mmCIF file of C-alpha atoms in Angstrom:
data_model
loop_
_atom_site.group_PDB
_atom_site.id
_atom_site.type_symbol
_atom_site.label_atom_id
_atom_site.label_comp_id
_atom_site.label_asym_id
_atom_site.label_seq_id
_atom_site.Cartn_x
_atom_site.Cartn_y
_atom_site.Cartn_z
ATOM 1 C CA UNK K 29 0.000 0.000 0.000
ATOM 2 C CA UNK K 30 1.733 3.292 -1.067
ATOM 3 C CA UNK K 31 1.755 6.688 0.935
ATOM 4 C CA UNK K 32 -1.256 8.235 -1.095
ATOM 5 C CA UNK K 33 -3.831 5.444 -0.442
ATOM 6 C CA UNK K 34 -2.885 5.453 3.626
ATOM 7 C CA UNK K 35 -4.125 9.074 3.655
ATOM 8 C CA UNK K 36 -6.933 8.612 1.519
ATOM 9 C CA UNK K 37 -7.848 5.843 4.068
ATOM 10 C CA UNK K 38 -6.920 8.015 7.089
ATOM 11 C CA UNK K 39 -9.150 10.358 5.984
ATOM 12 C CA UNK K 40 -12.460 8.688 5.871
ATOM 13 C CA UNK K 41 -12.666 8.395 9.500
ATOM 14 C CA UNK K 42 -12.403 12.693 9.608
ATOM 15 C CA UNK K 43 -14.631 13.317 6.900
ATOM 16 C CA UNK K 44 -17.303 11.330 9.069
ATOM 17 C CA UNK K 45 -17.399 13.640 11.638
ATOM 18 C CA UNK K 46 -16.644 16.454 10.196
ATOM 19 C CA UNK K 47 -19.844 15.677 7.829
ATOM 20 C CA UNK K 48 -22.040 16.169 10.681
ATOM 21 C CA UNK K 49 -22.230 12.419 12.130
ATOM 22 C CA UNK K 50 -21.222 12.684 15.448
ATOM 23 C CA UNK K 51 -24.083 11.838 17.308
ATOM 24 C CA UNK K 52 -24.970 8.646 15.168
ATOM 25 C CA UNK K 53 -23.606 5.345 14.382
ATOM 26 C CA UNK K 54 -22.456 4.282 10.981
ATOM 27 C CA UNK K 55 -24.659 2.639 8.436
ATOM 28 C CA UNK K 56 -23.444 0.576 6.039
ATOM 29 C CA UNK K 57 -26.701 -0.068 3.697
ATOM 30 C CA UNK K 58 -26.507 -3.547 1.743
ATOM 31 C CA UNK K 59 -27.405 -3.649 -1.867
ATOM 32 C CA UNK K 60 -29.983 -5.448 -2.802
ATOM 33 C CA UNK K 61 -30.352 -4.034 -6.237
ATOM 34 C CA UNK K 62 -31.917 -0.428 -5.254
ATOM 35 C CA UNK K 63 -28.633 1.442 -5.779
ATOM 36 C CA UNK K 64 -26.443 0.631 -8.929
ATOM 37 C CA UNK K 65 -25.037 -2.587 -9.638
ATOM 38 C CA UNK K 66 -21.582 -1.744 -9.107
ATOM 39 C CA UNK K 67 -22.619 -0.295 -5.414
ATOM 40 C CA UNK K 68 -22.311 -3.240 -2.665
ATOM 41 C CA UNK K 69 -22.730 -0.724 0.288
ATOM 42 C CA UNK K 70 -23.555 2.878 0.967
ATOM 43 C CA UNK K 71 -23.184 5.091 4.060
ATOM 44 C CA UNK K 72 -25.389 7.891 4.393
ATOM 45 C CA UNK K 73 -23.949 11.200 5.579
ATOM 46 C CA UNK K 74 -25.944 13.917 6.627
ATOM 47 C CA UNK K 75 -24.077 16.211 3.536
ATOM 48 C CA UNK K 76 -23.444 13.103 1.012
ATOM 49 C CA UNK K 77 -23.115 9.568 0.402
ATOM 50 C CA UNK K 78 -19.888 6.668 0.439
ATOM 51 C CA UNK K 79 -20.568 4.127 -2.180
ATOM 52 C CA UNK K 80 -18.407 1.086 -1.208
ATOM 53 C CA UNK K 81 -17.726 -0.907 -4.675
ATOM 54 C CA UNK K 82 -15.530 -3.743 -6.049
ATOM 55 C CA UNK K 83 -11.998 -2.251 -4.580
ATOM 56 C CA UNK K 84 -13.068 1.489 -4.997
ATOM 57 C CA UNK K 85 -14.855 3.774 -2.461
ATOM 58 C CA UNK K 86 -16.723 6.992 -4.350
ATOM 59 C CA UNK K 87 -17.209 10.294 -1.455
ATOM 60 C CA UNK K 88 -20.204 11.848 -2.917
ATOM 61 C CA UNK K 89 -20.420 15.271 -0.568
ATOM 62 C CA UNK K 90 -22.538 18.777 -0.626
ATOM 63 C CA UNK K 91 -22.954 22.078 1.386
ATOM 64 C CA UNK K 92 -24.726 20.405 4.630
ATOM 65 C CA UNK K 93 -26.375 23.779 5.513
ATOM 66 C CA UNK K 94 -28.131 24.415 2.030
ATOM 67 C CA UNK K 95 -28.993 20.858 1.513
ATOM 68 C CA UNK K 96 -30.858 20.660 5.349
ATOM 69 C CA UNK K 97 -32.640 23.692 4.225
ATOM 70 C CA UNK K 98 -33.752 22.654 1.154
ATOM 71 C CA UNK K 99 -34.820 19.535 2.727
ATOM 72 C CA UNK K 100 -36.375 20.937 5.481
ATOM 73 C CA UNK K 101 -38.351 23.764 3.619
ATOM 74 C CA UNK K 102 -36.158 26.414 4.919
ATOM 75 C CA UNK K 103 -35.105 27.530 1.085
ATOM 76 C CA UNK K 104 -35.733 26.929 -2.418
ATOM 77 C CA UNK K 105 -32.671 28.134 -3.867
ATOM 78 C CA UNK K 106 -31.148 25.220 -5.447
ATOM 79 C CA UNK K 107 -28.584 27.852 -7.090
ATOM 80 C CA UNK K 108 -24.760 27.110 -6.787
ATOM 81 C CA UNK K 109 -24.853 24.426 -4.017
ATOM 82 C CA UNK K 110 -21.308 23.499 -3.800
ATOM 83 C CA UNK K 111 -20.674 20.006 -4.116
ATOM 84 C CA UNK K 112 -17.614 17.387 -4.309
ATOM 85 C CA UNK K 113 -17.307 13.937 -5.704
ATOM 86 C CA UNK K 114 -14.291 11.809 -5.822
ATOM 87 C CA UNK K 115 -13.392 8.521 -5.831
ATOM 88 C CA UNK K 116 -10.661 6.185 -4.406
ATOM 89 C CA UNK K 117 -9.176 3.111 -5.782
ATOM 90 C CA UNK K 118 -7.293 0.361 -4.128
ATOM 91 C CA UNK K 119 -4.438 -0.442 -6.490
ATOM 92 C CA UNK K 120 -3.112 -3.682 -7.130
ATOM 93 C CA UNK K 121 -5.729 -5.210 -5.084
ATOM 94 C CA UNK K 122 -7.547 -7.946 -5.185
ATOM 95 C CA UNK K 123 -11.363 -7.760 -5.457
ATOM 96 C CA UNK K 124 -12.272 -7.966 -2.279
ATOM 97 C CA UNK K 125 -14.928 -10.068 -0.705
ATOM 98 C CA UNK K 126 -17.120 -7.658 1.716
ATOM 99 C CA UNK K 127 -17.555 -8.618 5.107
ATOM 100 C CA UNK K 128 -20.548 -6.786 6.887
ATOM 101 C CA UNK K 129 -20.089 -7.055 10.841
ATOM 102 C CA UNK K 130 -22.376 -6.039 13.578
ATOM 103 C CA UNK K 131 -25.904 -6.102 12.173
ATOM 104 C CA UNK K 132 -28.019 -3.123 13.654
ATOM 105 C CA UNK K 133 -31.884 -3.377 14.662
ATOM 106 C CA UNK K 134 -32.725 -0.860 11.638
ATOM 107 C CA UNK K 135 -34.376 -1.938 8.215
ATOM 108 C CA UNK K 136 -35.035 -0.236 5.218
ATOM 109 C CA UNK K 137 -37.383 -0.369 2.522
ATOM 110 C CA UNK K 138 -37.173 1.110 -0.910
ATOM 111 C CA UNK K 139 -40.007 1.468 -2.854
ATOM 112 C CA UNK K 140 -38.999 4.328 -5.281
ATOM 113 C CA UNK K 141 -40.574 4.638 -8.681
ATOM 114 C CA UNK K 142 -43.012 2.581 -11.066
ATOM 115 C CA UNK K 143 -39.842 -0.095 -11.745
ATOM 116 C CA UNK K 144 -40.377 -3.076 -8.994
ATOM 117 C CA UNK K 145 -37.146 -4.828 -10.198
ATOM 118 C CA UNK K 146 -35.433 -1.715 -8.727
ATOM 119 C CA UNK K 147 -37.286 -2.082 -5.062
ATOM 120 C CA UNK K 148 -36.013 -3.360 -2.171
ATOM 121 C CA UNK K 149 -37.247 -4.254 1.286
ATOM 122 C CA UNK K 150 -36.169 -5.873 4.703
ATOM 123 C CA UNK K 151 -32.562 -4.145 3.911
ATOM 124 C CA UNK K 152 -29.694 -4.915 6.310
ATOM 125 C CA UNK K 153 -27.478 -2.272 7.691
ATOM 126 C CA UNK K 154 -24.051 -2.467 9.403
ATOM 127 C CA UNK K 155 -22.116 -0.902 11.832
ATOM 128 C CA UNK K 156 -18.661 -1.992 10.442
ATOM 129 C CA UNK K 157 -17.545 -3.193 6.743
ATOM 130 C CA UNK K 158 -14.613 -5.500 6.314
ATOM 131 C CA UNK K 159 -12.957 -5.959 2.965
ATOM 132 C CA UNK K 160 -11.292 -9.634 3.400
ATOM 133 C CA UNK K 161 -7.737 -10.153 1.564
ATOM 134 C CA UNK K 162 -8.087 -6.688 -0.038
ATOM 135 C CA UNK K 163 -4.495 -7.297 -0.293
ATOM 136 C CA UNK K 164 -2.566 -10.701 0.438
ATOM 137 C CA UNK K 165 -2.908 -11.393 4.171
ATOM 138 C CA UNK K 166 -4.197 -7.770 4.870
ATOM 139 C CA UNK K 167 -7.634 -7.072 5.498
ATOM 140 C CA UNK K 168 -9.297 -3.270 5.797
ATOM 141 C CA UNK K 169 -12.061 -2.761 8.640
ATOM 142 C CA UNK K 170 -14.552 0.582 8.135
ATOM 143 C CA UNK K 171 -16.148 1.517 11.208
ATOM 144 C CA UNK K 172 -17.214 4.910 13.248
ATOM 145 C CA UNK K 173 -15.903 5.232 16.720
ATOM 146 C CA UNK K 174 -16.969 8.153 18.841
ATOM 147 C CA UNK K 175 -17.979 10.258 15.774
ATOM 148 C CA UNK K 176 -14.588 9.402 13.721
#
């Protein structure tokens, strides 16, 4: 693993709280064909989304203030909301086999749109995500721990 990909990794545990999660526990959503194909897991952020797929991880982020407005009727400027997306790969890697660990109570159900191939219900979340032999004999555990 080279210097640039410990960072990258180093920083996913910041960008959680600093994203506004302090106060919750992680949620690693399972795909059961209501997000993308390529998506195996998702954590929700209270500004943006981490789509966990194959041996990448995509940070999909916005402006936390404008979006809680807009979702909470505050505003209906959608103008110039600043937004960030970038995406991380594991090089070299193996494709990894994804280990969810610690099952939380929660559920989800997705019944969005007129296509029922696309919904989803009785949807597992996670509190950590393993990736098993991402690299020979090394494994990578995602987890939140106090807000981090």
């Amino acid at each position: 693993m080279n210097f640039k990909t410990l960072i990258l990794l180093s920083f996913l545990p910041s960008l959680y709280s600093i994203m506004g999660q302090e106060n919750s526990v992680a949620q690693f959503i399972e795909n059961k064909g209501q997000f993308p194909k390529n998506v195996d897991y998702k954590l929700k952020l209270k500004a943006g989304d981490i789509y966990f797929e194959g041996n990448k991880i995509t940070y999909n982020l916005y402006e936390k203030g404008r979006i809680s407005s807009l979702r909470h009727g505050y505003s209906n400027d959608t103008s110039n909301i600043k937004c960030h997306s970038f995406q991380t790969s594991f090089l070299l890697s193996k494709e990894p086999i994804k280990d969810p660990i610690d099952p939380t109570t929660n559920r989800y159900n997705y019944f969005i749109g007129n296509d029922k191939s696309k919904w989803a219900s009785d949807v597992k979340a996670y509190q950590k995500l393993r990736y098993l032999e991402l690299y020979n004999k090394i494994d990578l555990v995602t987890y939140e721990n106090n807000g981090q």
